[in-house]
Amino acid sequence: MSSVKPLWYRWARVYFAGGCLVGTGFLLYYTIRPTDEQLIARFSPEIREQYERNKELREAEQQKLMEIVKKTSASNDPIWKAGPIGSPFEKEQRNLSMQLIDAELFHKERFEDQQKQEIANANKEAEEAERLLSEKKKKSSLWWKFF
């Protein structure tokens, strides 16, 4: 005679096995998955440099996208009609550029801002040098007056 297990016992085994599978997956995910810093450290030097160079561009694109989302969510139109980003499913909008920010213009503006900052720093250093030089001349002229 075969002994038939009660129904609750069979379901308990199913839930236990499912819990073990989910728990193992969860544990493996959090122990094996590298952090962002570890992943970036594994990049080759060229790719790491490109990643760092384009980091600000990605942040600016994300900011622009959030502005579009806020504007679209405030509208009563359907989402595919309200935003400025065209739908790839409509024929007349398929070949539109999906770029939110022009990368060349962004890098050019950033380079110009860096140059302006460097010029401002150089001007401050020059003014400081002139001030120190004038103070030195004043002190040296006072020294000769005492003799």
CSV table of N, CA and C in Angstrom, one decimal:
chain,number,residue,atom,x,y,z
A,1,MET,N,0.8,-1.2,0.0
A,1,MET,CA,0.0,0.0,0.0
A,1,MET,C,0.9,1.2,0.0
A,2,SER,N,0.5,2.2,-0.8
A,2,SER,CA,1.2,3.4,-0.8
A,2,SER,C,0.6,4.4,0.2
A,3,SER,N,1.5,5.1,0.9
A,3,SER,CA,0.9,6.0,1.8
A,3,SER,C,0.8,7.4,1.1
A,4,VAL,N,-0.4,7.9,1.2
A,4,VAL,CA,-0.6,9.2,0.5
A,4,VAL,C,-0.4,10.3,1.6
A,5,LYS,N,0.4,11.3,1.2
A,5,LYS,CA,0.6,12.4,2.1
A,5,LYS,C,-0.6,13.3,2.1
A,6,PRO,N,-0.8,14.0,3.2
A,6,PRO,CA,-1.9,14.9,3.3
A,6,PRO,C,-1.6,16.1,2.3
A,7,LEU,N,-2.7,16.7,1.9
A,7,LEU,CA,-2.6,17.8,0.9
A,7,LEU,C,-1.8,19.0,1.5
A,8,TRP,N,-1.9,19.3,2.7
A,8,TRP,CA,-1.2,20.4,3.3
A,8,TRP,C,0.3,20.2,3.3
A,9,TYR,N,0.7,18.9,3.5
A,9,TYR,CA,2.1,18.5,3.4
A,9,TYR,C,2.7,18.8,2.0
A,10,ARG,N,2.0,18.4,1.0
A,10,ARG,CA,2.5,18.6,-0.4
A,10,ARG,C,2.6,20.1,-0.7
A,11,TRP,N,1.6,20.9,-0.2
A,11,TRP,CA,1.7,22.3,-0.5
A,11,TRP,C,2.8,23.0,0.3
A,12,ALA,N,3.1,22.5,1.5
A,12,ALA,CA,4.2,23.0,2.3
A,12,ALA,C,5.5,22.7,1.6
A,13,ARG,N,5.7,21.5,1.0
A,13,ARG,CA,6.9,21.2,0.3
A,13,ARG,C,7.0,22.2,-0.9
A,14,VAL,N,5.9,22.4,-1.6
A,14,VAL,CA,6.0,23.3,-2.8
A,14,VAL,C,6.4,24.7,-2.3
A,15,TYR,N,5.8,25.2,-1.3
A,15,TYR,CA,6.2,26.6,-0.8
A,15,TYR,C,7.6,26.6,-0.3
A,16,PHE,N,8.0,25.6,0.4
A,16,PHE,CA,9.4,25.5,0.9
A,16,PHE,C,10.4,25.5,-0.3
A,17,ALA,N,10.2,24.7,-1.3
A,17,ALA,CA,11.1,24.6,-2.4
A,17,ALA,C,11.1,26.0,-3.2
A,18,GLY,N,9.9,26.6,-3.3
A,18,GLY,CA,9.8,27.9,-4.0
A,18,GLY,C,10.6,28.9,-3.2
A,19,GLY,N,10.4,28.9,-1.9
A,19,GLY,CA,11.1,29.9,-1.0
A,19,GLY,C,12.6,29.7,-1.1
A,20,CYS,N,13.1,28.4,-1.2
A,20,CYS,CA,14.5,28.2,-1.3
A,20,CYS,C,15.0,28.7,-2.6
A,21,LEU,N,14.3,28.5,-3.7
A,21,LEU,CA,14.7,29.0,-5.0
A,21,LEU,C,14.8,30.5,-5.0
A,22,VAL,N,13.8,31.2,-4.5
A,22,VAL,CA,13.8,32.6,-4.5
A,22,VAL,C,14.9,33.2,-3.6
A,23,GLY,N,15.0,32.6,-2.4
A,23,GLY,CA,16.0,33.0,-1.5
A,23,GLY,C,17.4,32.8,-2.0
A,24,THR,N,17.7,31.7,-2.7
A,24,THR,CA,19.0,31.5,-3.3
A,24,THR,C,19.2,32.5,-4.4
A,25,GLY,N,18.3,32.8,-5.2
A,25,GLY,CA,18.4,33.8,-6.3
A,25,GLY,C,18.7,35.2,-5.7
A,26,PHE,N,18.0,35.5,-4.7
A,26,PHE,CA,18.1,36.8,-4.0
A,26,PHE,C,19.6,36.9,-3.4
A,27,LEU,N,20.0,35.9,-2.7
A,27,LEU,CA,21.3,35.8,-2.1
A,27,LEU,C,22.4,35.9,-3.2
A,28,LEU,N,22.3,35.2,-4.2
A,28,LEU,CA,23.3,35.2,-5.3
A,28,LEU,C,23.3,36.6,-6.0
A,29,TYR,N,22.2,37.2,-6.2
A,29,TYR,CA,22.1,38.5,-6.8
A,29,TYR,C,22.9,39.5,-6.0
A,30,TYR,N,22.7,39.5,-4.7
A,30,TYR,CA,23.3,40.6,-3.9
A,30,TYR,C,24.8,40.3,-3.5
A,31,THR,N,25.2,39.0,-3.7
A,31,THR,CA,26.6,38.7,-3.4
A,31,THR,C,27.5,38.7,-4.6
A,32,ILE,N,26.9,38.3,-5.8
A,32,ILE,CA,27.8,38.2,-7.0
A,32,ILE,C,27.7,39.5,-7.8
A,33,ARG,N,26.6,40.2,-7.8
A,33,ARG,CA,26.5,41.4,-8.7
A,33,ARG,C,27.5,42.5,-8.2
A,34,PRO,N,28.4,43.0,-9.2
A,34,PRO,CA,29.3,44.1,-8.8
A,34,PRO,C,28.6,45.4,-8.6
A,35,THR,N,29.2,46.2,-7.7
A,35,THR,CA,28.7,47.6,-7.6
A,35,THR,C,29.1,48.4,-8.8
A,36,ASP,N,28.5,49.6,-8.9
A,36,ASP,CA,28.8,50.5,-10.0
A,36,ASP,C,30.3,50.8,-10.1
A,37,GLU,N,30.9,51.1,-8.9
A,37,GLU,CA,32.3,51.4,-8.8
A,37,GLU,C,33.2,50.3,-9.3
A,38,GLN,N,32.9,49.1,-8.8
A,38,GLN,CA,33.6,47.9,-9.2
A,38,GLN,C,33.5,47.7,-10.7
A,39,LEU,N,32.4,47.9,-11.3
A,39,LEU,CA,32.2,47.7,-12.7
A,39,LEU,C,33.0,48.7,-13.5
A,40,ILE,N,33.0,50.0,-13.1
A,40,ILE,CA,33.7,51.0,-13.8
A,40,ILE,C,35.2,50.7,-13.7
A,41,ALA,N,35.6,50.2,-12.5
A,41,ALA,CA,37.1,49.9,-12.3
A,41,ALA,C,37.5,48.8,-13.3
A,42,ARG,N,36.6,48.0,-13.7
A,42,ARG,CA,37.0,46.9,-14.6
A,42,ARG,C,37.1,47.3,-16.1
A,43,PHE,N,36.6,48.5,-16.4
A,43,PHE,CA,36.6,49.0,-17.8
A,43,PHE,C,38.1,49.2,-18.2
A,44,SER,N,38.3,49.1,-19.5
A,44,SER,CA,39.6,49.4,-20.1
A,44,SER,C,39.8,50.9,-19.9
A,45,PRO,N,41.0,51.4,-19.9
A,45,PRO,CA,41.2,52.9,-19.7
A,45,PRO,C,40.5,53.7,-20.8
A,46,GLU,N,40.4,53.3,-22.0
A,46,GLU,CA,39.7,54.1,-23.0
A,46,GLU,C,38.3,54.2,-22.7
A,47,ILE,N,37.7,53.1,-22.4
A,47,ILE,CA,36.2,53.1,-22.1
A,47,ILE,C,35.9,53.9,-20.8
A,48,ARG,N,36.8,53.8,-19.8
A,48,ARG,CA,36.6,54.5,-18.6
A,48,ARG,C,36.7,56.0,-18.8
A,49,GLU,N,37.6,56.4,-19.7
A,49,GLU,CA,37.8,57.8,-20.0
A,49,GLU,C,36.5,58.3,-20.8
A,50,GLN,N,36.0,57.5,-21.7
A,50,GLN,CA,34.8,57.9,-22.4
A,50,GLN,C,33.6,58.0,-21.5
A,51,TYR,N,33.6,57.0,-20.5
A,51,TYR,CA,32.5,57.1,-19.6
A,51,TYR,C,32.5,58.3,-18.7
A,52,GLU,N,33.7,58.7,-18.2
A,52,GLU,CA,33.8,59.9,-17.4
A,52,GLU,C,33.5,61.2,-18.2
A,53,ARG,N,34.0,61.2,-19.5
A,53,ARG,CA,33.8,62.3,-20.4
A,53,ARG,C,32.3,62.6,-20.6
A,54,ASN,N,31.5,61.5,-20.8
A,54,ASN,CA,30.1,61.6,-21.2
A,54,ASN,C,29.2,61.6,-20.0
A,55,LYS,N,29.8,61.5,-18.8
A,55,LYS,CA,28.9,61.4,-17.6
A,55,LYS,C,28.0,62.7,-17.4
A,56,GLU,N,28.6,63.9,-17.6
A,56,GLU,CA,27.8,65.1,-17.5
A,56,GLU,C,26.7,65.2,-18.6
A,57,LEU,N,27.1,64.7,-19.8
A,57,LEU,CA,26.1,64.7,-20.9
A,57,LEU,C,24.9,63.8,-20.5
A,58,ARG,N,25.2,62.6,-20.0
A,58,ARG,CA,24.1,61.7,-19.6
A,58,ARG,C,23.2,62.3,-18.5
A,59,GLU,N,23.9,63.0,-17.5
A,59,GLU,CA,23.1,63.7,-16.5
A,59,GLU,C,22.2,64.8,-17.0
A,60,ALA,N,22.8,65.6,-18.0
A,60,ALA,CA,22.0,66.6,-18.6
A,60,ALA,C,20.8,66.0,-19.4
A,61,GLU,N,21.1,64.9,-20.1
A,61,GLU,CA,20.0,64.2,-20.9
A,61,GLU,C,18.9,63.8,-19.9
A,62,GLN,N,19.3,63.2,-18.8
A,62,GLN,CA,18.4,62.7,-17.8
A,62,GLN,C,17.5,63.9,-17.2
A,63,GLN,N,18.2,65.0,-17.0
A,63,GLN,CA,17.5,66.2,-16.5
A,63,GLN,C,16.4,66.7,-17.5
A,64,LYS,N,16.9,66.7,-18.8
A,64,LYS,CA,16.0,67.1,-19.9
A,64,LYS,C,14.8,66.2,-20.0
A,65,LEU,N,15.0,64.9,-19.9
A,65,LEU,CA,14.0,63.9,-19.9
A,65,LEU,C,13.0,64.1,-18.8
A,66,MET,N,13.5,64.4,-17.6
A,66,MET,CA,12.6,64.6,-16.5
A,66,MET,C,11.7,65.8,-16.7
A,67,GLU,N,12.3,66.9,-17.3
A,67,GLU,CA,11.5,68.1,-17.6
A,67,GLU,C,10.4,67.7,-18.6
A,68,ILE,N,10.7,66.9,-19.6
A,68,ILE,CA,9.7,66.4,-20.6
A,68,ILE,C,8.6,65.6,-19.9
A,69,VAL,N,9.0,64.7,-19.0
A,69,VAL,CA,8.0,63.9,-18.3
A,69,VAL,C,7.1,64.7,-17.5
A,70,LYS,N,7.6,65.7,-16.8
A,70,LYS,CA,6.8,66.6,-16.0
A,70,LYS,C,5.8,67.3,-16.8
A,71,LYS,N,6.3,67.8,-18.0
A,71,LYS,CA,5.4,68.6,-18.9
A,71,LYS,C,4.4,67.7,-19.5
A,72,THR,N,4.7,66.5,-19.8
A,72,THR,CA,3.8,65.5,-20.4
A,72,THR,C,2.8,65.0,-19.4
A,73,SER,N,3.2,64.9,-18.2
A,73,SER,CA,2.2,64.4,-17.2
A,73,SER,C,1.2,65.5,-16.8
A,74,ALA,N,1.6,66.7,-17.0
A,74,ALA,CA,0.6,67.8,-16.7
A,74,ALA,C,-0.4,67.9,-17.8
A,75,SER,N,-0.2,67.3,-19.0
A,75,SER,CA,-1.1,67.5,-20.1
A,75,SER,C,-2.3,66.4,-20.0
A,76,ASN,N,-3.4,66.7,-20.6
A,76,ASN,CA,-4.5,65.8,-20.6
A,76,ASN,C,-4.5,64.9,-21.8
A,77,ASP,N,-3.6,65.2,-22.7
A,77,ASP,CA,-3.6,64.4,-24.0
A,77,ASP,C,-2.9,63.0,-23.6
A,78,PRO,N,-3.1,62.0,-24.5
A,78,PRO,CA,-2.5,60.7,-24.4
A,78,PRO,C,-0.9,61.0,-24.4
A,79,ILE,N,-0.2,60.1,-23.7
A,79,ILE,CA,1.2,60.3,-23.6
A,79,ILE,C,1.9,60.3,-24.9
A,80,TRP,N,1.5,59.5,-25.9
A,80,TRP,CA,2.1,59.5,-27.2
A,80,TRP,C,1.9,60.7,-28.0
A,81,LYS,N,0.9,61.6,-27.6
A,81,LYS,CA,0.7,62.8,-28.4
A,81,LYS,C,1.2,64.0,-27.6
A,82,ALA,N,1.3,63.9,-26.3
A,82,ALA,CA,1.6,65.1,-25.5
A,82,ALA,C,3.1,65.6,-25.5
A,83,GLY,N,4.0,64.6,-25.6
A,83,GLY,CA,5.4,65.0,-25.4
A,83,GLY,C,6.1,65.3,-26.8
A,84,PRO,N,7.2,66.0,-26.7
A,84,PRO,CA,8.0,66.4,-27.9
A,84,PRO,C,8.7,65.2,-28.5
A,85,ILE,N,8.8,64.1,-27.8
A,85,ILE,CA,9.5,62.9,-28.4
A,85,ILE,C,8.5,62.1,-29.3
A,86,GLY,N,8.9,61.9,-30.5
A,86,GLY,CA,8.0,61.2,-31.4
A,86,GLY,C,8.0,59.7,-31.2
A,87,SER,N,6.9,59.1,-31.6
A,87,SER,CA,6.7,57.7,-31.4
A,87,SER,C,7.3,56.9,-32.5
A,88,PRO,N,8.1,55.9,-32.3
A,88,PRO,CA,8.7,55.1,-33.4
A,88,PRO,C,7.7,54.3,-34.1
A,89,PHE,N,6.5,54.2,-33.6
A,89,PHE,CA,5.5,53.4,-34.2
A,89,PHE,C,4.6,54.1,-35.3
A,90,GLU,N,4.8,55.4,-35.3
A,90,GLU,CA,4.1,56.2,-36.3
A,90,GLU,C,5.0,56.5,-37.5
A,91,LYS,N,4.5,56.3,-38.7
A,91,LYS,CA,5.4,56.4,-39.9
A,91,LYS,C,6.1,57.7,-40.0
A,92,GLU,N,5.4,58.8,-39.8
A,92,GLU,CA,6.0,60.1,-40.1
A,92,GLU,C,7.0,60.5,-39.0
A,93,GLN,N,7.0,59.8,-37.9
A,93,GLN,CA,8.0,60.1,-36.8
A,93,GLN,C,9.1,59.1,-36.6
A,94,ARG,N,9.2,58.1,-37.5
A,94,ARG,CA,10.2,57.0,-37.3
A,94,ARG,C,11.6,57.5,-37.4
A,95,ASN,N,11.9,58.4,-38.4
A,95,ASN,CA,13.3,58.8,-38.6
A,95,ASN,C,13.7,60.0,-37.9
A,96,LEU,N,12.9,60.5,-36.9
A,96,LEU,CA,13.2,61.6,-36.1
A,96,LEU,C,14.3,61.3,-35.2
A,97,SER,N,15.2,62.3,-34.9
A,97,SER,CA,16.3,62.1,-33.9
A,97,SER,C,15.7,62.0,-32.5
A,98,MET,N,16.1,61.0,-31.8
A,98,MET,CA,15.6,60.8,-30.4
A,98,MET,C,16.6,61.4,-29.4
A,99,GLN,N,17.6,62.1,-29.9
A,99,GLN,CA,18.5,62.8,-29.0
A,99,GLN,C,17.9,63.9,-28.3
A,100,LEU,N,18.0,64.0,-27.0
A,100,LEU,CA,17.4,65.1,-26.2
A,100,LEU,C,18.4,66.3,-26.2
A,101,ILE,N,19.7,66.0,-26.2
A,101,ILE,CA,20.7,67.1,-26.2
A,101,ILE,C,21.7,66.8,-27.2
A,102,ASP,N,22.2,67.9,-27.9
A,102,ASP,CA,23.2,67.7,-29.0
A,102,ASP,C,24.5,67.6,-28.2
A,103,ALA,N,25.2,66.4,-28.5
A,103,ALA,CA,26.4,66.1,-27.7
A,103,ALA,C,27.5,67.0,-28.1
A,104,GLU,N,27.7,67.4,-29.4
A,104,GLU,CA,28.8,68.3,-29.8
A,104,GLU,C,28.6,69.6,-29.2
A,105,LEU,N,27.4,70.2,-29.2
A,105,LEU,CA,27.1,71.5,-28.6
A,105,LEU,C,27.4,71.4,-27.1
A,106,PHE,N,27.0,70.4,-26.5
A,106,PHE,CA,27.2,70.2,-25.0
A,106,PHE,C,28.7,70.3,-24.7
A,107,HIS,N,29.5,69.4,-25.4
A,107,HIS,CA,30.9,69.4,-25.1
A,107,HIS,C,31.6,70.7,-25.5
A,108,LYS,N,31.1,71.4,-26.5
A,108,LYS,CA,31.7,72.7,-26.9
A,108,LYS,C,31.4,73.7,-25.8
A,109,GLU,N,30.2,73.8,-25.3
A,109,GLU,CA,29.8,74.7,-24.3
A,109,GLU,C,30.6,74.4,-23.0
A,110,ARG,N,30.7,73.1,-22.7
A,110,ARG,CA,31.5,72.8,-21.5
A,110,ARG,C,33.0,73.2,-21.6
A,111,PHE,N,33.5,73.0,-22.8
A,111,PHE,CA,34.9,73.4,-23.0
A,111,PHE,C,35.1,74.9,-22.9
A,112,GLU,N,34.1,75.6,-23.5
A,112,GLU,CA,34.2,77.1,-23.4
A,112,GLU,C,34.0,77.5,-21.9
A,113,ASP,N,33.2,76.9,-21.1
A,113,ASP,CA,33.0,77.2,-19.7
A,113,ASP,C,34.3,77.0,-19.0
A,114,GLN,N,35.0,75.9,-19.3
A,114,GLN,CA,36.3,75.5,-18.6
A,114,GLN,C,37.3,76.6,-19.0
A,115,GLN,N,37.3,77.0,-20.3
A,115,GLN,CA,38.3,78.0,-20.7
A,115,GLN,C,38.0,79.4,-19.9
A,116,LYS,N,36.7,79.7,-19.8
A,116,LYS,CA,36.4,81.0,-19.1
A,116,LYS,C,36.8,80.9,-17.7
A,117,GLN,N,36.6,79.7,-17.1
A,117,GLN,CA,37.0,79.5,-15.7
A,117,GLN,C,38.5,79.6,-15.5
A,118,GLU,N,39.3,79.0,-16.4
A,118,GLU,CA,40.7,79.1,-16.4
A,118,GLU,C,41.2,80.6,-16.6
A,119,ILE,N,40.6,81.3,-17.5
A,119,ILE,CA,40.9,82.7,-17.7
A,119,ILE,C,40.7,83.5,-16.4
A,120,ALA,N,39.5,83.3,-15.8
A,120,ALA,CA,39.2,84.0,-14.6
A,120,ALA,C,40.2,83.7,-13.5
A,121,ASN,N,40.5,82.4,-13.3
A,121,ASN,CA,41.5,82.0,-12.3
A,121,ASN,C,42.9,82.7,-12.6
A,122,ALA,N,43.3,82.7,-13.9
A,122,ALA,CA,44.6,83.3,-14.3
A,122,ALA,C,44.5,84.8,-13.9
A,123,ASN,N,43.4,85.5,-14.2
A,123,ASN,CA,43.2,86.9,-13.9
A,123,ASN,C,43.3,87.2,-12.4
A,124,LYS,N,42.7,86.3,-11.6
A,124,LYS,CA,42.8,86.4,-10.2
A,124,LYS,C,44.2,86.3,-9.7
A,125,GLU,N,44.9,85.3,-10.2
A,125,GLU,CA,46.3,85.1,-9.9
A,125,GLU,C,47.2,86.3,-10.3
A,126,ALA,N,46.9,86.9,-11.4
A,126,ALA,CA,47.7,88.0,-11.9
A,126,ALA,C,47.4,89.2,-11.0
A,127,GLU,N,46.2,89.4,-10.6
A,127,GLU,CA,45.9,90.5,-9.7
A,127,GLU,C,46.5,90.3,-8.3
A,128,GLU,N,46.5,89.1,-7.8
A,128,GLU,CA,47.2,88.8,-6.6
A,128,GLU,C,48.7,89.1,-6.7
A,129,ALA,N,49.3,88.7,-7.8
A,129,ALA,CA,50.7,88.9,-8.0
A,129,ALA,C,51.0,90.4,-8.0
A,130,GLU,N,50.2,91.2,-8.7
A,130,GLU,CA,50.4,92.6,-8.8
A,130,GLU,C,50.2,93.3,-7.4
A,131,ARG,N,49.3,92.8,-6.6
A,131,ARG,CA,49.1,93.3,-5.3
A,131,ARG,C,50.3,93.0,-4.4
A,132,LEU,N,50.8,91.8,-4.5
A,132,LEU,CA,51.9,91.5,-3.7
A,132,LEU,C,53.2,92.2,-4.1
A,133,LEU,N,53.3,92.5,-5.4
A,133,LEU,CA,54.4,93.2,-5.9
A,133,LEU,C,54.4,94.7,-5.4
A,134,SER,N,53.2,95.3,-5.5
A,134,SER,CA,53.0,96.6,-5.0
A,134,SER,C,53.3,96.8,-3.5
A,135,GLU,N,52.8,95.8,-2.8
A,135,GLU,CA,53.1,95.8,-1.3
A,135,GLU,C,54.6,95.7,-1.1
A,136,LYS,N,55.3,94.8,-1.8
A,136,LYS,CA,56.7,94.7,-1.7
A,136,LYS,C,57.5,96.0,-2.0
A,137,LYS,N,57.0,96.7,-3.0
A,137,LYS,CA,57.6,97.9,-3.4
A,137,LYS,C,57.4,99.0,-2.3
A,138,LYS,N,56.2,99.0,-1.7
A,138,LYS,CA,56.0,99.9,-0.6
A,138,LYS,C,56.9,99.6,0.6
A,139,LYS,N,57.0,98.3,0.9
A,139,LYS,CA,57.9,98.0,2.0
A,139,LYS,C,59.3,98.3,1.8
A,140,SER,N,59.8,98.1,0.6
A,140,SER,CA,61.2,98.4,0.2
A,140,SER,C,61.4,99.9,0.2
A,141,SER,N,60.4,100.7,-0.2
A,141,SER,CA,60.6,102.1,-0.2
A,141,SER,C,60.6,102.6,1.3
A,142,LEU,N,59.9,102.0,2.2
A,142,LEU,CA,59.9,102.4,3.6
A,142,LEU,C,61.3,102.1,4.2
A,143,TRP,N,61.9,101.0,3.8
A,143,TRP,CA,63.1,100.6,4.4
A,143,TRP,C,64.2,101.6,4.1
A,144,TRP,N,64.2,102.2,2.9
A,144,TRP,CA,65.2,103.2,2.6
A,144,TRP,C,65.0,104.5,3.3
A,145,LYS,N,63.8,104.8,3.7
A,145,LYS,CA,63.5,106.1,4.4
A,145,LYS,C,64.1,106.1,5.8
A,146,PHE,N,64.3,105.0,6.4
A,146,PHE,CA,64.9,105.0,7.7
A,146,PHE,C,66.4,105.2,7.7
A,147,PHE,N,67.1,105.1,6.6
A,147,PHE,CA,68.5,105.4,6.6
A,147,PHE,C,68.9,106.6,6.0
